[in-house]
Short mmCIF file of N, CA, C and O and ligand atoms in Angstrom, two decimals:
data_model
loop_
_atom_site.label_atom_id
_atom_site.label_comp_id
_atom_site.label_asym_id
_atom_site.label_seq_id
_atom_site.Cartn_x
_atom_site.Cartn_y
_atom_site.Cartn_z
N MET A 226 -18.23 11.18 -1.12
CA MET A 226 -17.76 11.19 -1.87
C MET A 226 -16.87 12.42 -2.54
O MET A 226 -15.94 12.12 -3.21
N ARG A 227 -16.95 13.32 -2.35
CA ARG A 227 -15.80 14.40 -1.99
C ARG A 227 -14.90 14.27 -1.68
O ARG A 227 -13.53 14.54 -2.36
N ASN A 228 -14.71 13.39 -0.39
CA ASN A 228 -13.66 13.07 0.73
C ASN A 228 -12.82 12.16 0.03
O ASN A 228 -11.39 11.84 -0.62
N VAL A 229 -13.57 11.32 -0.61
CA VAL A 229 -12.69 10.14 -1.43
C VAL A 229 -12.31 10.82 -2.36
O VAL A 229 -11.16 10.27 -3.19
N LEU A 230 -12.38 11.62 -3.37
CA LEU A 230 -12.31 12.37 -4.81
C LEU A 230 -10.81 12.50 -4.62
O LEU A 230 -9.83 12.77 -4.52
N VAL A 231 -11.14 13.85 -3.05
CA VAL A 231 -9.62 14.59 -2.21
C VAL A 231 -8.36 13.84 -2.16
O VAL A 231 -7.85 13.96 -2.32
N GLY A 232 -9.10 12.27 -1.32
CA GLY A 232 -8.26 11.22 -1.50
C GLY A 232 -7.76 10.73 -2.02
O GLY A 232 -5.94 10.47 -2.50
N LEU A 233 -7.88 10.34 -3.04
CA LEU A 233 -7.51 9.65 -4.43
C LEU A 233 -6.68 10.80 -5.09
O LEU A 233 -5.44 10.69 -5.66
N ALA A 234 -7.49 12.03 -5.11
CA ALA A 234 -6.36 13.10 -5.94
C ALA A 234 -4.46 13.09 -5.18
O ALA A 234 -3.51 13.10 -5.44
N ALA A 235 -4.77 13.49 -3.51
CA ALA A 235 -4.12 13.07 -2.50
C ALA A 235 -2.87 12.01 -2.90
O ALA A 235 -1.41 12.15 -2.93
N ALA A 236 -3.29 11.07 -2.95
CA ALA A 236 -2.76 9.54 -3.15
C ALA A 236 -2.37 9.60 -4.30
O ALA A 236 -1.06 8.94 -4.68
N ALA A 237 -2.69 10.46 -5.81
CA ALA A 237 -2.62 10.35 -6.80
C ALA A 237 -0.92 11.00 -6.78
O ALA A 237 0.04 11.00 -7.52
N LEU A 238 -1.50 12.37 -5.97
CA LEU A 238 0.08 13.19 -6.04
C LEU A 238 1.03 12.36 -5.12
O LEU A 238 2.28 12.39 -5.47
N ALA A 239 0.60 11.67 -4.45
CA ALA A 239 1.63 10.89 -3.25
C ALA A 239 2.42 9.97 -4.21
O ALA A 239 4.07 9.88 -4.12
N LEU A 240 1.69 9.66 -5.18
CA LEU A 240 2.27 7.69 -6.82
C LEU A 240 2.93 8.85 -7.00
O LEU A 240 4.61 8.29 -7.52
N ALA A 241 3.10 9.36 -8.13
CA ALA A 241 3.72 11.20 -9.10
C ALA A 241 4.93 11.02 -8.01
O ALA A 241 6.04 10.70 -9.11
N CYS A 242 5.27 11.52 -6.20
CA CYS A 242 5.95 12.02 -6.18
C CYS A 242 6.97 10.40 -5.96
O CYS A 242 8.57 10.03 -5.95
N PHE A 243 6.29 9.58 -5.46
CA PHE A 243 7.08 8.22 -5.53
C PHE A 243 8.04 7.72 -7.04
O PHE A 243 8.55 7.17 -6.41
N ALA A 244 7.03 7.89 -7.78
CA ALA A 244 7.47 7.19 -8.89
C ALA A 244 8.56 7.89 -9.73
O ALA A 244 10.01 7.18 -9.78
N ALA A 245 9.00 9.71 -8.99
CA ALA A 245 10.08 9.89 -9.82
C ALA A 245 10.79 9.12 -8.86
O ALA A 245 11.77 9.38 -9.29
N GLN A 246 11.08 9.36 -7.39
CA GLN A 246 12.05 8.43 -6.75
C GLN A 246 12.24 6.94 -7.51
O GLN A 246 13.39 7.09 -7.55
N ALA A 247 11.64 6.21 -7.33
CA ALA A 247 11.15 5.16 -7.67
C ALA A 247 11.84 5.13 -9.39
O ALA A 247 13.38 4.24 -9.46
N ARG A 248 12.31 6.18 -10.10
CA ARG A 248 12.64 5.96 -11.17
C ARG A 248 14.57 5.97 -11.04
O ARG A 248 15.31 5.67 -11.77
N ALA A 249 14.37 6.82 -10.15
CA ALA A 249 16.10 7.20 -10.10
C ALA A 249 16.58 5.87 -9.31
O ALA A 249 17.55 5.86 -9.79
N VAL A 250 16.39 5.52 -7.77
CA VAL A 250 16.70 4.09 -7.67
C VAL A 250 16.70 2.71 -9.14
O VAL A 250 17.61 2.38 -9.39
N ASP A 251 15.27 2.62 -9.12
CA ASP A 251 14.93 1.55 -10.10
C ASP A 251 15.48 0.53 -9.26
O ASP A 251 16.07 -0.70 -10.69
N GLU A 252 15.59 -0.09 -8.01
CA GLU A 252 15.92 -1.81 -7.55
C GLU A 252 15.50 -2.09 -7.02
O GLU A 252 14.62 -1.57 -6.29
N PRO A 253 15.74 -3.73 -6.44
CA PRO A 253 14.86 -4.53 -5.54
C PRO A 253 14.69 -2.91 -4.33
O PRO A 253 15.69 -2.54 -3.97
N LEU A 254 13.81 -3.09 -3.46
CA LEU A 254 13.93 -2.91 -1.92
C LEU A 254 15.50 -3.74 -1.31
O LEU A 254 14.43 -5.41 -1.21
N LYS A 255 15.87 -3.27 -0.46
CA LYS A 255 16.85 -3.36 0.26
C LYS A 255 16.37 -4.17 1.52
O LYS A 255 16.42 -5.63 2.35
N ASN A 256 15.60 -3.19 2.18
CA ASN A 256 15.95 -4.04 3.59
C ASN A 256 14.13 -3.77 3.75
O ASN A 256 13.10 -2.79 3.93
N ASP A 257 13.89 -3.87 5.37
CA ASP A 257 12.58 -3.39 6.24
C ASP A 257 12.14 -2.53 6.03
O ASP A 257 11.10 -1.54 5.85
N GLU A 258 13.48 -1.23 7.02
CA GLU A 258 13.14 -0.01 6.64
C GLU A 258 12.58 0.83 5.36
O GLU A 258 11.91 1.77 5.07
N GLU A 259 13.17 0.18 4.17
CA GLU A 259 12.75 0.83 2.44
C GLU A 259 11.17 -0.11 2.40
O GLU A 259 10.86 0.85 1.75
N VAL A 260 10.96 -0.66 2.84
CA VAL A 260 9.82 -1.32 2.72
C VAL A 260 8.69 -0.66 3.40
O VAL A 260 7.31 0.27 2.80
N ALA A 261 8.68 -0.63 4.52
CA ALA A 261 7.64 0.61 5.61
C ALA A 261 7.76 2.09 5.05
O ALA A 261 6.82 2.76 4.68
N GLY A 262 9.05 2.56 4.20
CA GLY A 262 9.03 4.14 3.42
C GLY A 262 8.32 4.07 2.42
O GLY A 262 7.48 4.71 2.19
N LEU A 263 8.42 3.10 1.56
CA LEU A 263 7.32 3.19 0.41
C LEU A 263 5.89 2.72 1.06
O LEU A 263 4.94 3.01 0.23
N PHE A 264 5.72 1.69 2.11
CA PHE A 264 4.89 1.57 2.54
C PHE A 264 3.79 2.93 3.34
O PHE A 264 2.50 3.46 2.56
N ALA A 265 4.39 3.40 3.70
CA ALA A 265 4.26 5.38 3.85
C ALA A 265 3.22 5.87 2.94
O ALA A 265 3.06 6.58 3.52
N SER A 266 4.45 6.20 2.21
CA SER A 266 4.14 7.28 0.75
C SER A 266 3.56 6.90 0.13
O SER A 266 2.72 7.53 -0.44
N VAL A 267 3.40 5.44 -0.63
CA VAL A 267 1.89 5.27 -1.23
C VAL A 267 0.87 4.57 -0.45
O VAL A 267 -0.15 4.40 -1.24
N CYS A 268 0.43 3.98 0.52
CA CYS A 268 -0.66 3.51 1.27
C CYS A 268 -0.99 4.20 2.69
O CYS A 268 -2.13 4.00 2.39
N GLY A 269 -0.06 4.97 2.73
CA GLY A 269 0.19 5.29 4.67
C GLY A 269 -1.78 6.59 4.10
O GLY A 269 -1.97 6.88 5.36
N PHE A 270 -1.22 7.25 3.12
CA PHE A 270 -2.77 7.83 3.34
C PHE A 270 -3.84 7.55 3.49
O PHE A 270 -4.36 8.69 4.36
N CYS A 271 -3.81 6.10 3.77
CA CYS A 271 -5.32 5.52 3.58
C CYS A 271 -5.46 4.57 4.71
O CYS A 271 -6.69 4.43 5.95
N HIS A 272 -3.81 4.17 5.22
CA HIS A 272 -3.83 2.54 5.84
C HIS A 272 -2.97 3.18 7.13
O HIS A 272 -1.39 3.50 6.52
N GLU A 273 -3.42 4.19 7.87
CA GLU A 273 -2.59 5.12 8.90
C GLU A 273 -1.60 4.60 10.30
O GLU A 273 -2.06 3.12 10.03
N ASP A 274 -0.80 4.81 10.29
CA ASP A 274 0.28 4.37 10.93
C ASP A 274 0.97 3.10 10.88
O ASP A 274 0.98 2.03 11.68
N GLY A 275 1.19 2.89 9.49
CA GLY A 275 2.30 2.02 9.01
C GLY A 275 1.26 1.16 8.69
O GLY A 275 1.97 -0.76 8.61
N GLY A 276 -0.14 1.12 8.78
CA GLY A 276 -1.34 0.04 8.41
C GLY A 276 -1.89 -0.98 9.34
O GLY A 276 -2.57 -1.25 9.89
N ARG A 277 -1.65 -0.07 10.67
CA ARG A 277 -1.55 -0.29 12.17
C ARG A 277 -3.15 -0.01 12.56
O ARG A 277 -3.42 -1.22 13.25
N VAL A 278 -3.59 0.55 12.02
CA VAL A 278 -4.87 1.60 12.78
C VAL A 278 -5.67 2.02 11.45
O VAL A 278 -4.99 2.07 10.34
N ALA A 279 -6.48 1.15 11.45
CA ALA A 279 -7.95 2.16 10.42
C ALA A 279 -7.59 3.62 10.24
O ALA A 279 -7.61 4.52 10.97
N GLY A 280 -7.36 4.35 8.49
CA GLY A 280 -8.27 5.57 8.61
C GLY A 280 -9.02 5.39 7.46
O GLY A 280 -10.02 5.09 7.78
N LYS A 281 -8.70 5.89 6.32
CA LYS A 281 -9.76 6.16 4.80
C LYS A 281 -9.80 4.14 4.75
O LYS A 281 -10.84 4.30 3.81
N GLY A 282 -8.93 3.90 5.01
CA GLY A 282 -9.17 1.99 4.34
C GLY A 282 -8.87 1.36 5.59
O GLY A 282 -8.33 2.09 6.99
N PRO A 283 -9.33 0.83 6.17
CA PRO A 283 -9.19 -0.49 7.09
C PRO A 283 -7.40 -0.47 7.79
O PRO A 283 -6.89 -1.19 6.81
N GLN A 284 -7.79 -1.26 8.79
CA GLN A 284 -6.43 -1.81 9.48
C GLN A 284 -6.15 -2.73 8.49
O GLN A 284 -6.79 -3.96 8.09
N LEU A 285 -4.53 -2.87 8.23
CA LEU A 285 -4.16 -4.43 7.63
C LEU A 285 -3.66 -4.99 9.08
O LEU A 285 -3.51 -6.00 8.26
N MET A 286 -2.85 -4.69 9.88
CA MET A 286 -1.97 -5.41 10.84
C MET A 286 -2.81 -6.60 11.29
O MET A 286 -3.91 -6.24 11.42
N GLY A 287 -2.74 -7.81 11.02
CA GLY A 287 -3.18 -8.54 11.39
C GLY A 287 -4.50 -9.30 10.16
O GLY A 287 -5.30 -10.05 11.33
N THR A 288 -4.22 -8.90 9.50
CA THR A 288 -5.44 -9.77 8.51
C THR A 288 -5.31 -10.53 8.03
O THR A 288 -4.63 -11.34 8.36
N LYS A 289 -6.81 -11.14 7.88
CA LYS A 289 -6.67 -12.46 7.77
C LYS A 289 -6.72 -12.84 6.12
O LYS A 289 -7.53 -14.05 5.65
N ARG A 290 -7.50 -12.06 5.76
CA ARG A 290 -6.73 -12.09 3.96
C ARG A 290 -5.64 -12.68 3.23
O ARG A 290 -4.65 -13.04 3.66
N SER A 291 -6.07 -13.17 2.20
CA SER A 291 -4.22 -14.82 2.07
C SER A 291 -3.68 -13.40 1.03
O SER A 291 -4.23 -12.84 0.65
N ASP A 292 -2.61 -13.82 0.59
CA ASP A 292 -1.80 -13.69 -0.04
C ASP A 292 -2.97 -13.11 -1.69
O ASP A 292 -2.24 -11.72 -2.08
N VAL A 293 -3.14 -14.43 -2.00
CA VAL A 293 -3.36 -13.80 -2.77
C VAL A 293 -4.19 -12.51 -2.96
O VAL A 293 -4.35 -11.63 -4.18
N PHE A 294 -5.72 -12.26 -2.14
CA PHE A 294 -5.99 -11.50 -2.14
C PHE A 294 -5.49 -9.98 -1.53
O PHE A 294 -5.93 -9.16 -2.41
N ILE A 295 -4.82 -10.51 -0.91
CA ILE A 295 -3.56 -8.90 -0.68
C ILE A 295 -3.14 -8.59 -2.38
O ILE A 295 -3.31 -7.19 -2.68
N ILE A 296 -2.53 -9.66 -2.56
CA ILE A 296 -1.72 -9.23 -3.92
C ILE A 296 -2.73 -8.51 -4.97
O ILE A 296 -2.46 -7.08 -5.64
N ASN A 297 -3.91 -9.37 -5.19
CA ASN A 297 -4.94 -8.19 -6.14
C ASN A 297 -5.14 -7.58 -5.62
O ASN A 297 -6.04 -6.09 -7.20
N ARG A 298 -5.65 -7.11 -4.87
CA ARG A 298 -5.67 -6.05 -4.48
C ARG A 298 -5.51 -4.67 -4.54
O ARG A 298 -5.67 -3.68 -5.06
N ILE A 299 -3.60 -4.57 -3.54
CA ILE A 299 -2.75 -4.00 -4.28
C ILE A 299 -2.69 -3.63 -5.44
O ILE A 299 -2.53 -2.67 -6.24
N LYS A 300 -2.65 -5.11 -7.23
CA LYS A 300 -3.24 -4.06 -7.88
C LYS A 300 -3.78 -3.85 -9.01
O LYS A 300 -3.35 -2.89 -9.78
N TYR A 301 -5.09 -4.29 -8.19
CA TYR A 301 -6.44 -4.02 -8.88
C TYR A 301 -6.91 -2.85 -8.66
O TYR A 301 -7.95 -2.44 -8.79
N GLY A 302 -6.89 -2.96 -6.56
CA GLY A 302 -7.35 -1.84 -6.17
C GLY A 302 -9.27 -1.70 -6.24
O GLY A 302 -9.12 -3.36 -6.37
N LYS A 303 -9.95 -1.28 -5.73
CA LYS A 303 -10.88 -1.43 -5.82
C LYS A 303 -11.83 -0.20 -6.18
O LYS A 303 -11.97 1.09 -5.86
N GLU A 304 -12.72 -0.21 -6.77
CA GLU A 304 -12.92 0.87 -8.28
C GLU A 304 -13.99 1.63 -7.12
O GLU A 304 -14.92 1.75 -5.74
N GLY A 305 -13.29 2.91 -6.96
CA GLY A 305 -14.20 3.70 -6.10
C GLY A 305 -13.72 3.91 -5.13
O GLY A 305 -14.32 4.89 -4.50
N ARG A 306 -12.67 3.27 -4.34
CA ARG A 306 -11.94 3.05 -3.21
C ARG A 306 -11.15 3.27 -2.25
O ARG A 306 -10.79 3.80 -2.08
N MET A 307 -10.42 2.21 -3.89
CA MET A 307 -8.74 2.28 -3.57
C MET A 307 -8.07 2.23 -4.46
O MET A 307 -8.72 1.74 -5.45
N PRO A 308 -7.37 2.60 -4.98
CA PRO A 308 -6.68 3.12 -6.22
C PRO A 308 -5.80 2.13 -6.47
O PRO A 308 -5.73 1.12 -5.99
N ALA A 309 -5.72 1.37 -7.96
CA ALA A 309 -4.70 0.32 -7.99
C ALA A 309 -3.95 0.78 -8.22
O ALA A 309 -2.76 2.08 -8.72
N PHE A 310 -2.44 0.09 -8.05
CA PHE A 310 -0.99 -0.02 -7.91
C PHE A 310 -0.44 -0.88 -9.22
O PHE A 310 0.51 -0.69 -9.16
N GLY A 311 -0.63 -1.81 -9.60
CA GLY A 311 0.07 -3.17 -10.53
C GLY A 311 1.06 -2.23 -11.62
O GLY A 311 1.56 -2.70 -11.78
N SER A 312 0.19 -0.84 -12.34
CA SER A 312 1.29 -0.89 -13.18
C SER A 312 2.41 0.54 -12.04
O SER A 312 3.33 1.15 -13.36
N ILE A 313 2.11 0.54 -11.22
CA ILE A 313 3.35 1.70 -10.85
C ILE A 313 3.92 0.92 -9.66
O ILE A 313 5.30 1.22 -9.53
N LEU A 314 3.76 -0.02 -8.55
CA LEU A 314 4.52 -1.12 -7.95
C LEU A 314 5.22 -2.62 -9.18
O LEU A 314 4.24 -2.77 -9.83
N THR A 315 6.08 -3.11 -8.71
CA THR A 315 7.17 -4.08 -9.56
C THR A 315 6.50 -4.83 -8.87
O THR A 315 5.98 -4.87 -7.24
N ASP A 316 6.39 -6.43 -9.48
CA ASP A 316 5.99 -7.82 -8.74
C ASP A 316 6.85 -7.68 -7.20
O ASP A 316 6.34 -8.00 -6.66
N ALA A 317 8.51 -7.62 -7.19
CA ALA A 317 8.71 -7.83 -5.86
C ALA A 317 8.56 -6.41 -5.15
O ALA A 317 8.17 -6.91 -4.20
N GLN A 318 8.30 -5.27 -5.18
CA GLN A 318 7.22 -4.83 -4.54
C GLN A 318 6.03 -4.90 -3.68
O GLN A 318 6.15 -5.37 -2.51
N ILE A 319 5.47 -5.66 -4.46
CA ILE A 319 4.17 -5.58 -4.27
C ILE A 319 4.35 -6.67 -2.89
O ILE A 319 3.66 -6.97 -1.75
N LYS A 320 5.23 -7.54 -3.12
CA LYS A 320 5.76 -8.99 -2.42
C LYS A 320 6.33 -8.54 -0.88
O LYS A 320 5.45 -8.94 -0.22
N ALA A 321 6.85 -7.50 -1.00
CA ALA A 321 7.94 -7.48 0.10
C ALA A 321 6.49 -6.47 0.78
O ALA A 321 7.13 -6.61 2.12
N ILE A 322 5.89 -5.79 0.44
CA ILE A 322 4.71 -4.58 0.42
C ILE A 322 4.19 -6.33 1.69
O ILE A 322 2.99 -5.57 2.64
N VAL A 323 3.15 -7.14 1.12
CA VAL A 323 2.62 -8.37 1.76
C VAL A 323 3.47 -8.98 3.20
O VAL A 323 2.97 -9.17 4.07
N ARG A 324 4.74 -9.00 3.40
CA ARG A 324 4.96 -9.85 3.71
C ARG A 324 5.58 -8.54 5.25
O ARG A 324 5.23 -8.96 6.47
N TYR A 325 5.36 -7.27 4.34
CA TYR A 325 5.49 -6.24 5.57
C TYR A 325 4.69 -5.94 6.41
O TYR A 325 4.85 -6.05 7.79
N ILE A 326 3.08 -6.21 5.39
CA ILE A 326 1.76 -6.28 6.57
C ILE A 326 1.83 -7.78 6.85
O ILE A 326 1.31 -7.23 8.43
N ARG A 327 2.34 -8.60 6.88
CA ARG A 327 2.01 -10.18 7.98
C ARG A 327 3.34 -9.67 8.76
O ARG A 327 2.79 -9.97 10.16
N ASP A 328 4.26 -8.77 9.05
CA ASP A 328 5.18 -8.98 9.95
C ASP A 328 4.73 -7.55 11.23
O ASP A 328 5.23 -7.07 11.60
N LEU A 329 3.70 -6.65 10.34
CA LEU A 329 2.97 -5.78 11.97
C LEU A 329 2.66 -5.96 13.11
O LEU A 329 2.63 -6.81 13.01
N LYS A 330 3.47 -5.30 13.55
CA LYS A 330 2.79 -5.32 15.25
C LYS A 330 2.89 -4.62 15.69
O LYS A 330 3.02 -3.43 15.41
N PRO A 331 2.06 -4.22 17.21
CA PRO A 331 1.03 -3.24 17.82
C PRO A 331 2.91 -2.06 18.29
O PRO A 331 3.92 -2.45 18.28
N GLU A 332 2.86 -0.82 17.64
CA GLU A 332 3.93 -0.02 18.20
C GLU A 332 3.78 0.01 19.62
O GLU A 332 3.21 0.29 20.62
C1 LIG B 652 -7.03 6.34 -1.57
C2 LIG B 652 -6.79 5.80 -0.21
C3 LIG B 652 -6.24 4.39 -0.42
C4 LIG B 652 -5.10 3.77 -0.48
C5 LIG B 652 -4.16 5.47 -1.10
C6 LIG B 652 -4.76 2.37 -0.74
N1 LIG B 652 -5.56 2.30 0.11
FE1 LIG B 652 -5.76 0.23 -0.22
N2 LIG B 652 -7.93 0.29 1.04
C7 LIG B 652 -8.43 1.96 0.47
C8 LIG B 652 -10.25 1.29 1.20
C9 LIG B 652 -11.13 2.17 1.15
C10 LIG B 652 -10.18 0.03 1.49
C11 LIG B 652 -11.53 -0.82 1.52
C12 LIG B 652 -11.87 -1.51 0.16
C13 LIG B 652 -13.26 -1.96 0.69
O1 LIG B 652 -13.25 -3.02 0.56
O2 LIG B 652 -14.47 -1.45 0.86
C14 LIG B 652 -8.82 -0.76 1.20
C15 LIG B 652 -8.72 -1.46 1.14
C16 LIG B 652 -6.89 -2.71 1.23
C17 LIG B 652 -7.10 -3.71 1.20
C18 LIG B 652 -7.89 -4.86 1.70
C19 LIG B 652 -8.30 -5.05 3.47
C20 LIG B 652 -9.21 -6.04 4.09
O3 LIG B 652 -8.89 -7.13 4.01
O4 LIG B 652 -10.50 -5.91 3.39
C21 LIG B 652 -5.57 -4.48 1.20
C22 LIG B 652 -5.22 -5.30 1.77
C23 LIG B 652 -5.13 -2.87 1.06
N3 LIG B 652 -6.28 -1.96 1.08
C24 LIG B 652 -3.65 -2.69 0.55
C25 LIG B 652 -3.63 -1.34 0.06
C26 LIG B 652 -2.06 -1.13 -0.28
C27 LIG B 652 -0.80 -2.15 0.42
C28 LIG B 652 -2.01 0.25 -0.52
C29 LIG B 652 -0.20 0.47 -0.89
C30 LIG B 652 -0.36 0.18 -2.17
C31 LIG B 652 -3.06 0.54 -0.52
N4 LIG B 652 -3.71 -0.46 0.54
C32 LIG B 652 -3.37 2.04 -1.22
C33 LIG B 652 -7.97 2.86 0.54
C34 LIG B 652 -6.90 3.03 0.05
#
């Protein structure tokens, strides 16, 4: 439990940093590199190596989940396990992240 709390605190911090950046830019993500950077800063703490391997959260590369499942998980999180990002990320950013996850290849 303690690890989860530490993880959530770290994720919250990462989000705060990202939110500050996002406000400054405040425009849609332009390219794959930006999406990868967004994923790394917001999700990478738990979904390691860009989502390619399991860390505190499961591996996302090669997921069999539907787009709707992934979008809802990002928006609403999972109680006690994964934070909700619906008030932090725009719908366009979430869509871009789903595309990013689908395009993941082993490095
Ligand atoms: C604080 C750690 C943490 C952060 C940050 C986090 N996740 Fe998660 N994520 C988890 C955990 C833990 C699970 C597994 C929850 C469960 O089903 O028990 C999970 C599950 C998922 C799943 C479902 C995987 C499956 O097949 O069941 C997706 C998709 C996902 N995360 C995407 C993301 C994305 C995208 C981000 C960034 C916007 C993100 N996560 C940020 C911890 C995190």
